[in-house]
Coordinates of C-alpha atoms and ligand atoms in Angstrom, one line a residue:
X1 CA -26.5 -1.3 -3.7
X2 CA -23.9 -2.2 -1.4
X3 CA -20.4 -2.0 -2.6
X4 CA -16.9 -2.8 -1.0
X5 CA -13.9 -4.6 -0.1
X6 CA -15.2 -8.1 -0.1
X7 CA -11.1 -9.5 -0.2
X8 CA -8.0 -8.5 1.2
X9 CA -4.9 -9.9 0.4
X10 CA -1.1 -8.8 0.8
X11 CA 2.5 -9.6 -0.1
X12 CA 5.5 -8.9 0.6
X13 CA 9.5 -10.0 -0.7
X14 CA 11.3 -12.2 1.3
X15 CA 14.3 -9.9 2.7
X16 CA 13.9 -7.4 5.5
X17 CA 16.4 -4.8 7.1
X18 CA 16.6 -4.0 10.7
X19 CA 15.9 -0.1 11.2
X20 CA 18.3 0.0 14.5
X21 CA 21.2 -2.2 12.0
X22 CA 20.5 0.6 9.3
X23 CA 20.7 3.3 11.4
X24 CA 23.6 2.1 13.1
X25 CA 25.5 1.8 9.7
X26 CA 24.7 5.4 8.7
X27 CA 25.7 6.6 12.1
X28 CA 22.1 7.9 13.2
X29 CA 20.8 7.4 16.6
X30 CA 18.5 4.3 16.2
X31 CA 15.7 6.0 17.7
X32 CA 15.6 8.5 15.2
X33 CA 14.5 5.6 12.9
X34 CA 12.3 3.9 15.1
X35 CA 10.3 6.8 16.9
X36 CA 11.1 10.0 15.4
X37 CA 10.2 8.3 11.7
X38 CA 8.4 5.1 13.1
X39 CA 10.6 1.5 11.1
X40 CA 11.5 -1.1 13.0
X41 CA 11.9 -3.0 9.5
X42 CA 11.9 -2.5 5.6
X43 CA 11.3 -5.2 3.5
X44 CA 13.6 -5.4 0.4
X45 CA 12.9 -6.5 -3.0
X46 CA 15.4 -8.9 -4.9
X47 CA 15.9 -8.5 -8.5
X48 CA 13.6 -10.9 -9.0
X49 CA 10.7 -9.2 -7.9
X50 CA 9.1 -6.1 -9.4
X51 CA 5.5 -4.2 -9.6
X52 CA 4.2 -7.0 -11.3
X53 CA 5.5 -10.0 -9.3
X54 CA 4.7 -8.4 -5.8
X55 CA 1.2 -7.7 -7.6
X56 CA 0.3 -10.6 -8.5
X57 CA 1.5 -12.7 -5.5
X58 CA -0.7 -10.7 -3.3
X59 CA -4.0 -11.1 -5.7
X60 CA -2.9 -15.2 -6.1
X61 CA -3.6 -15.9 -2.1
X62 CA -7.2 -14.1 -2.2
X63 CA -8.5 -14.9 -5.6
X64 CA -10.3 -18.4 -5.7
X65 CA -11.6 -20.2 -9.1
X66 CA -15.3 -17.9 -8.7
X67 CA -13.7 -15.0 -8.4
X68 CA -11.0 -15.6 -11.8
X69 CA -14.7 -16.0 -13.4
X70 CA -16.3 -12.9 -12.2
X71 CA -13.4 -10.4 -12.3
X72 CA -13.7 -8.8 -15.6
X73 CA -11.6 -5.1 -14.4
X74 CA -8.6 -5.3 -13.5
X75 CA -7.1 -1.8 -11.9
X76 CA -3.7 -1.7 -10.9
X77 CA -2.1 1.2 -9.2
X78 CA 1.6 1.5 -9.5
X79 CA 4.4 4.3 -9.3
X80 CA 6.7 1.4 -9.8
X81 CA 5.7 0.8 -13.8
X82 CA 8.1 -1.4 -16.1
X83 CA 6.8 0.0 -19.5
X84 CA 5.4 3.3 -20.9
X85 CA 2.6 1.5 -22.9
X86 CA 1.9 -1.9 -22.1
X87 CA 0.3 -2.0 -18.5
X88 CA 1.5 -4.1 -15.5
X89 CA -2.3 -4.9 -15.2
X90 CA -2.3 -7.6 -18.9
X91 CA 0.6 -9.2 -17.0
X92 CA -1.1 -9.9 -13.6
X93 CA -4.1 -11.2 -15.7
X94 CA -2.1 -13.7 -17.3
X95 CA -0.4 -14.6 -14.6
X96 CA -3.6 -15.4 -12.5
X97 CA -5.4 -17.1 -15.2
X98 CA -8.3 -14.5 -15.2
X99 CA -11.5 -14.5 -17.8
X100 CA -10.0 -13.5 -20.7
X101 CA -13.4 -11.3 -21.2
X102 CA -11.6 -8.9 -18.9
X103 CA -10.6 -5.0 -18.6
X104 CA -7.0 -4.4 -17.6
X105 CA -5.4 -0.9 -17.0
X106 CA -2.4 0.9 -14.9
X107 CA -3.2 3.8 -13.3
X108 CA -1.3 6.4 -12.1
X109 CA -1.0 9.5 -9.1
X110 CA 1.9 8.6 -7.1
X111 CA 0.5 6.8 -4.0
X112 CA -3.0 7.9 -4.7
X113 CA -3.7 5.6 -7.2
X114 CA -4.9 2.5 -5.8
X115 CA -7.8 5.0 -4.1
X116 CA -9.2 6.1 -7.8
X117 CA -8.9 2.5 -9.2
X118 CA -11.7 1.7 -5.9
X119 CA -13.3 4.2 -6.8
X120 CA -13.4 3.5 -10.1
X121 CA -14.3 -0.3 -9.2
X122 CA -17.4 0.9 -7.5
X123 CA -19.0 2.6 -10.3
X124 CA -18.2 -0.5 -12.5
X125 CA -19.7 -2.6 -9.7
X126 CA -23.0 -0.6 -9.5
X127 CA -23.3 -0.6 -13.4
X128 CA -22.2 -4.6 -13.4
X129 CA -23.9 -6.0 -10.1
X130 CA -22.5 -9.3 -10.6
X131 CA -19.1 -9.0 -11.9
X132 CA -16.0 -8.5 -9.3
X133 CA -12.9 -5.4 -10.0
X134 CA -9.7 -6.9 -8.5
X135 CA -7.9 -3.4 -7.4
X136 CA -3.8 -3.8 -7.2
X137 CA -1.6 -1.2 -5.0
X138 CA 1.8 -2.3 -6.0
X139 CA 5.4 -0.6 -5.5
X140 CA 8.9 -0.3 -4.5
X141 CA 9.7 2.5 -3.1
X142 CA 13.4 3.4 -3.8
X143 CA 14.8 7.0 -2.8
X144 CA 18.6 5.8 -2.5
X145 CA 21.2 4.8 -0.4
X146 CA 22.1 7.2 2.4
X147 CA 19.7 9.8 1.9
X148 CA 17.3 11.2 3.9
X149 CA 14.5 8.9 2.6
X150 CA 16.5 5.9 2.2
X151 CA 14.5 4.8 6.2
X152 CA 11.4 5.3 4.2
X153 CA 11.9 2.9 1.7
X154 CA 10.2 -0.4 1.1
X155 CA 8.3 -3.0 -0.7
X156 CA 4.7 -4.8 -1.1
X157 CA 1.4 -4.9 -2.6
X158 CA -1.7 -5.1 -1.4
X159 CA -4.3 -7.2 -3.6
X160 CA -8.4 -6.0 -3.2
X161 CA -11.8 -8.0 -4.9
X162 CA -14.3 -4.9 -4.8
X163 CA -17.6 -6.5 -4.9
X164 CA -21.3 -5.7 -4.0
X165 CA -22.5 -7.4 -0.4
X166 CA -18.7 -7.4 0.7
X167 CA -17.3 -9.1 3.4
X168 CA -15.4 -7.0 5.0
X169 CA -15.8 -3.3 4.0
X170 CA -18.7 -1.9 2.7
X171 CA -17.6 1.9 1.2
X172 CA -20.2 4.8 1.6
X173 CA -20.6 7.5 -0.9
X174 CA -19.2 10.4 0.7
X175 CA -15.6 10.5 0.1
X176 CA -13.7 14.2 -0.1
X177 CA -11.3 15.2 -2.7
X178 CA -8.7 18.0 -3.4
X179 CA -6.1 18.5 -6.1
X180 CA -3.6 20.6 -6.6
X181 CA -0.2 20.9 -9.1
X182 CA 2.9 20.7 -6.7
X183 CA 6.6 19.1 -6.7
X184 CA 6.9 17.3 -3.1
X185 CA 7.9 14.5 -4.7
X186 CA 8.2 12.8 -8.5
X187 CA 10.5 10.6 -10.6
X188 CA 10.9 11.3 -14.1
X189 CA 11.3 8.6 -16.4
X190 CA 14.8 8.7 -16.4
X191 CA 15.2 7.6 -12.9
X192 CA 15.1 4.4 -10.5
X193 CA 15.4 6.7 -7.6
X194 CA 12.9 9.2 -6.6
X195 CA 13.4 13.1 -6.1
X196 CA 12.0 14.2 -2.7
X197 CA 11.1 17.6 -1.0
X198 CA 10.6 15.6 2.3
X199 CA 9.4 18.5 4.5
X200 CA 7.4 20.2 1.7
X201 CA 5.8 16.8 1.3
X202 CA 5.2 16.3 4.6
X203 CA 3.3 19.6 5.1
X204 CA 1.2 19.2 1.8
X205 CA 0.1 15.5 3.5
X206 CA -1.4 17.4 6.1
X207 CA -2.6 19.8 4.6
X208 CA -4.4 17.7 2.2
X209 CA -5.7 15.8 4.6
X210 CA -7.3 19.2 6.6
X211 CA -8.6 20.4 3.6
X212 CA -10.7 17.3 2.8
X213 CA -11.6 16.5 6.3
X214 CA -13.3 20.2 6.8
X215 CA -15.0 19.1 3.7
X216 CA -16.0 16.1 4.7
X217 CA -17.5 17.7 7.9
X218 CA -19.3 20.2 5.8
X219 CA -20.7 17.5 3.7
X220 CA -22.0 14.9 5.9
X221 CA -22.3 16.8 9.5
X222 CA -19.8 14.0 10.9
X223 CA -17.6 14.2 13.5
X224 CA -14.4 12.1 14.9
X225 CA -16.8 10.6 17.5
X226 CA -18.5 8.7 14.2
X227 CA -15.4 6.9 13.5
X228 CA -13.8 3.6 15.1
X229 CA -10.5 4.3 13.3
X230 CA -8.7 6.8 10.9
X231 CA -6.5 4.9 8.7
X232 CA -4.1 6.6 7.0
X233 CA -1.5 6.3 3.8
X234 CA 1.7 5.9 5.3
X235 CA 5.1 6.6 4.1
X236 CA 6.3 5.9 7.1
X237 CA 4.1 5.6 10.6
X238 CA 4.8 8.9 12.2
X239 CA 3.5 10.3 9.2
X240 CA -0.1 9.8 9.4
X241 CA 0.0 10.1 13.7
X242 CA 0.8 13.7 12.2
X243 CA -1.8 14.3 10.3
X244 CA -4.4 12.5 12.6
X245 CA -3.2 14.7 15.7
X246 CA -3.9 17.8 13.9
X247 CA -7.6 17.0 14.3
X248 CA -7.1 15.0 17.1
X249 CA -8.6 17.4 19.8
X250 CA -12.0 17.9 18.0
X251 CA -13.0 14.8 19.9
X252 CA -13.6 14.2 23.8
X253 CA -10.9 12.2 25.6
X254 CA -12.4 8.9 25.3
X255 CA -12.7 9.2 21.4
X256 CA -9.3 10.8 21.5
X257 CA -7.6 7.5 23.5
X258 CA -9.5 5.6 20.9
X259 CA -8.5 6.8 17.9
X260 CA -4.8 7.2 19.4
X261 CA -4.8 3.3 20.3
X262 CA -6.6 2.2 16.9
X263 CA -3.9 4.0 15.0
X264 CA -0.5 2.3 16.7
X265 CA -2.9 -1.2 15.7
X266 CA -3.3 0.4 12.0
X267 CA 0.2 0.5 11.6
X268 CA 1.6 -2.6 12.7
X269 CA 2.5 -4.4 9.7
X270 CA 3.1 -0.8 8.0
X271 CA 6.6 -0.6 10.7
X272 CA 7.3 -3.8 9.4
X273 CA 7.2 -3.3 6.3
X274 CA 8.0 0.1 5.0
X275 CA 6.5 2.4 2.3
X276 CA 4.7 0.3 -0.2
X277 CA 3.4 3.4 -1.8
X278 CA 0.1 3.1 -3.5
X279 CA -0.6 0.1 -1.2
X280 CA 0.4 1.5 2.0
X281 CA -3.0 3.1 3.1
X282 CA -4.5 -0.3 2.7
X283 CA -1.6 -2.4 4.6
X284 CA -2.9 0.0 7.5
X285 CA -6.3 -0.9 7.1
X286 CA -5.5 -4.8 6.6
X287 CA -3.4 -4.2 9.9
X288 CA -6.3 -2.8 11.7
X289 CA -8.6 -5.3 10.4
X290 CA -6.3 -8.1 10.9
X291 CA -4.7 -6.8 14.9
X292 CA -7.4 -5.4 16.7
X293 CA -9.9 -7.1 19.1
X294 CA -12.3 -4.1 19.8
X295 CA -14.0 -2.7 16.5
X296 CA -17.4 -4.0 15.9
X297 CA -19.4 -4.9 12.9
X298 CA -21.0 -1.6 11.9
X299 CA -18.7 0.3 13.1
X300 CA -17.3 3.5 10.9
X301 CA -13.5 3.5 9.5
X302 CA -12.1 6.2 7.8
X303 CA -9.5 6.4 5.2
X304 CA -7.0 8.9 4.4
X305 CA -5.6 8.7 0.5
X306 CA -3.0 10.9 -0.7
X307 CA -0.8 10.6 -3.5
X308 CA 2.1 13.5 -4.4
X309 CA 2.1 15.8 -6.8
X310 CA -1.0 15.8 -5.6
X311 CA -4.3 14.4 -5.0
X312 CA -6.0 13.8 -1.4
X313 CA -9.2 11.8 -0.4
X314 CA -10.9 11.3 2.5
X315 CA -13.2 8.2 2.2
X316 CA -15.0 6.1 4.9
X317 CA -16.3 2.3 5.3
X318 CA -19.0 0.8 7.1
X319 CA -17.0 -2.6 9.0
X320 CA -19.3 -5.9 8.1
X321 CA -20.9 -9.1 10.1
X322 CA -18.2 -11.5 10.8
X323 CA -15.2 -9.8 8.9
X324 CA -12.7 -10.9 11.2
X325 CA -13.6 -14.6 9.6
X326 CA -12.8 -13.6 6.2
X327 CA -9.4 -12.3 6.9
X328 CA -6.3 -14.3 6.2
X329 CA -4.7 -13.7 9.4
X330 CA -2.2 -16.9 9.8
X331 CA -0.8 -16.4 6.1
X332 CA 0.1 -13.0 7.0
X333 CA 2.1 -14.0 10.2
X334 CA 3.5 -16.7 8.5
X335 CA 4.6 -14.4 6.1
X336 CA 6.4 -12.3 8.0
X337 CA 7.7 -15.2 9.9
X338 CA 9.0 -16.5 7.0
X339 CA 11.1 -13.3 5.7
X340 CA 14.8 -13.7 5.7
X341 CA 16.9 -10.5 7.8
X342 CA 19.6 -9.2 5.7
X343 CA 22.9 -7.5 6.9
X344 CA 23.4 -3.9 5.9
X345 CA 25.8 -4.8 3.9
X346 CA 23.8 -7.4 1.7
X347 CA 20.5 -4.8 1.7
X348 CA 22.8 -2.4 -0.6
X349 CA 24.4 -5.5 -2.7
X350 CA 20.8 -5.9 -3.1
X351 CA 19.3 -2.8 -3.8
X352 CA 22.3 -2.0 -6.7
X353 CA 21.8 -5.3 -8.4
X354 CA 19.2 -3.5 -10.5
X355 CA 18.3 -4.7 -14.3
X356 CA 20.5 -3.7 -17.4
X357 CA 19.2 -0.5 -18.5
X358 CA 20.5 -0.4 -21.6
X359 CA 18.2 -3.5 -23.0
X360 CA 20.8 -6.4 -22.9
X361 CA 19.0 -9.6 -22.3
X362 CA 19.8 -11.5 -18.7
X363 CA 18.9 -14.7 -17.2
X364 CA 18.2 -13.9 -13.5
X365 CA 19.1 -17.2 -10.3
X366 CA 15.6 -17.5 -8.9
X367 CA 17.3 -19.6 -5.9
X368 CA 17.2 -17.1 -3.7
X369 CA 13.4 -16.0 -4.3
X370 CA 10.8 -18.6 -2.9
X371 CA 7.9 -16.6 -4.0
X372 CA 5.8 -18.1 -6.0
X373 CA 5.6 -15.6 -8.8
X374 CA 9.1 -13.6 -9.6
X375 CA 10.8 -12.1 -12.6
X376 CA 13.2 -15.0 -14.4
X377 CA 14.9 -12.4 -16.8
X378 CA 14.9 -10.7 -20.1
X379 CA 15.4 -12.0 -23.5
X380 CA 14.3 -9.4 -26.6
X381 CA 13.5 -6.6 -24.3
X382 CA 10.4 -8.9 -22.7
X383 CA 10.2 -9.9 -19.2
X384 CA 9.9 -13.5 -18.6
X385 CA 7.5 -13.9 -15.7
X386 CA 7.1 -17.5 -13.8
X387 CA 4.4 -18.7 -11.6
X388 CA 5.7 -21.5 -9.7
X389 CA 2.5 -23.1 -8.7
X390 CA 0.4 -23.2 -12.1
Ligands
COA401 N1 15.2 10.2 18.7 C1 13.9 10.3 18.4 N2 13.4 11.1 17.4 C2 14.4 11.7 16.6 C3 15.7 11.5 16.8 C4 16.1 10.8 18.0 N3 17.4 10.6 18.3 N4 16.4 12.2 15.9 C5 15.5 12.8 15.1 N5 14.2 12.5 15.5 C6 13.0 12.8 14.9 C7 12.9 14.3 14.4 O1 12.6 15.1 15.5 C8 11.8 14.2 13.4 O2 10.5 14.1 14.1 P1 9.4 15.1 13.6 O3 9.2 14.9 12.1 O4 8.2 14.7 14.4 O5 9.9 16.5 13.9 C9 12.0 12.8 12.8 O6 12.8 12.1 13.7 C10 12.7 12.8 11.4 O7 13.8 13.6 11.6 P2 14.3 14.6 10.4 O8 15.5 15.3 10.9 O9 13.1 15.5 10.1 O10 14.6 13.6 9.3 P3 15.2 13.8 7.9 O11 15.2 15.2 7.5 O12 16.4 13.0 7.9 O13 14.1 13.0 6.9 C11 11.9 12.7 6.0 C12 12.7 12.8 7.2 C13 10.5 12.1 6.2 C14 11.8 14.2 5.4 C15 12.6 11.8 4.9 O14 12.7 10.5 5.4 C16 12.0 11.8 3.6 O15 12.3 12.7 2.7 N6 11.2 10.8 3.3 C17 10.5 10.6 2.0 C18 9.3 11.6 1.8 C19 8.1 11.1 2.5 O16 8.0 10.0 3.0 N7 7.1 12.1 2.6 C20 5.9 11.8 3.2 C21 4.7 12.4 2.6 S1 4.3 11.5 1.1

């Protein structure tokens, strides 16, 4: 059976930063920001918005009234969780009016996660032909003002229906895995902010990503010259050009200049954008989709997963007839048309109005989010979530 990506959908909150403003603030030579780490922007979550909201905003512009029928798992994959028990998954349900007659569950491995709830959606698929997983990647990824990772930070989700005979990426059966216990990178429960080895994580990304692609090689007796595009999770863009230059020279020069150009297109939106975490590997592949005017029907993507702590996965998609019509290309320009810049100054008024933690109730002014789902406060230690347009 044929099993894939039939939907793509992605959101992000309404505030951005400029990287060269930022970088100018902290006294950094804006091109560090901008080429040695790859941001020309980093969207910024208001109060108002959390896993949930950005979650379920990206699933509400894909999902239409067949697909609320059909989708009876729900995966989301979130570092960015707002309970220990309850998952964010029940509250995207409701919010999107799915079939009651539904599966709902968070998962969690740091950025991997989104990968394993596909994964997961495909073997539901091929034991439930006819029903439809919707797969979440939704975070905000928070390491603190004026460190090191603060021009790594961001915000989004990307929203995916996982179907048989899919529309835009059909996924092949040959994905690569490799775990192993390490601390690049965590946040234990008792902080907003996360702890970061940067360069141990950055080394443990690549070498992840060389373990499962020898693997991968082994397995399937593929080469680069099989693939139209390596997409890769990305923290921040130069991160995954590192990774894919590694291998880069295991492919004549024509499929070298190929790859090189496909990957500045996969990581158009991600500059824009930020780390999104668990959704970031598949903002690069909706930017690739979405920007470029050369990949072909049949041709072969490959996908690069990795998540800290740490799992890797390298899996690959066959692209489909006409995909380039199922795309939602104006709503994503006029989404980032529509974001609102943000002086420095504002971005960390912004990023230290955080939520009581101490479980006080608080009534949050929505005035200054437009999008259609956000977070209108607390009352008895429950979030009050509002969808604007039901
Ligand atoms: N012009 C152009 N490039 C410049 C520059 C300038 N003026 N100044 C510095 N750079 C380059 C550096 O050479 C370096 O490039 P390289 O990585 O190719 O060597 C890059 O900018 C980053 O500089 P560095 O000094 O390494 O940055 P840092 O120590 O301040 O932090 C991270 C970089 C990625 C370690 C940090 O942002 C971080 O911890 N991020 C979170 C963790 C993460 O995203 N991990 C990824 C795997 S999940």
């Amino acid at each position: 059976m044929n099993i894939g990506i039939d939907k793509i959908g992605f959101f992000a909150p309404p505030y951005y930063v400029d990287m060269t403003k930022l970088a100018e603030a902290r006294g950094v030579d804006p091109d560090k920001f901008t080429i040695g780490i790859g941001q020309d922007e980093m969207a910024l979550a208001p109060v108002t918005q959390d896993a949930v909201t950005l979650a379920a905003n990206a699933a509400l512009q894909i999902i239409d009234e067949e697909d609320k029928e059909k989708i009876d798992l729900v995966l989301f994959g979130t570092e960015s969780g707002i309970d220990h028990s309850k998952s964010a998954a029940v509250y995207v349900h409701n919010l999107l009016g799915l079939n009651p007659y539904a599966r709902s569950v968070e998962l969690k491995q740091a950025c991997y996660s989104a990968t394993a709830g596909i994964q997961m959606a495909k073997g539901h698929i091929a034991l439930n032909p006819d029903s439809k997983v919707l797969v979440i990647g939704a975070d905000i990824a928070r390491y603190g003002l004026g460190t090191p990772g603060e021009a790594t930070q961001g915000a989004g989700a990307v929203a995916m229906v996982i179907s048989k005979d899919p529309k835009l990426l059909l996924l092949e059966n040959d994905s690569t895995y490799f775990t192993n216990d390490i601390m690049d990178f965590w946040r234990p429960l008792y902080s907003e902010n996360a702890y970061v080895d940067g360069k141990f994580s950055n080394e443990q990304y690549i070498l992840f990503f060389n373990k499962v692609w020898e693997k991968y090689k082994e397995r399937t007796g593929r080469t680069l010259a099989d693939f139209a595009a390596l997409c890769f999770h990305t923290p921040y863009t130069k991160m995954g050009w590192k990774a894919l230059r590694t291998i880069l020279e295991e492919g004549t020069e024509e499929v070298q200049e190929k790859l090189k150009a496909n990957y500045q297109t996969s990581i158009r939106y991600n500059r824009r954008v930020g780390n999104i975490y668990t959704g970031s590997l598949y903002l690069s592949l909706l930017s690739l989709l979405e920007e470029n005017d050369t990949i072909q029907a049949g041709e072969k993507i490959g996908l690069y997963s990795y998540g800290s702590g740490a799992v890797g996965e390298f899996f690959t998609g066959i692209l489909q007839p006409d995909y380039k019509k199922y795309l939602h290309i104006n709503r994503h320009e006029e989404l980032f048309r529509s974001r609102e810049e943000v002086s420095v100054e504002k971005y960390e008024e912004i990023f230290q109005n955080t939520l009581p933690s101490d479980g006080a109730s608080i009534e949050l002014e929505s005035d200054n989010d437009p999008s259609p789902i956000y977070l209108s406060g607390i009352q008895d230690h429950k979030r009050i979530y509002v969808n604007r347009i039901r």
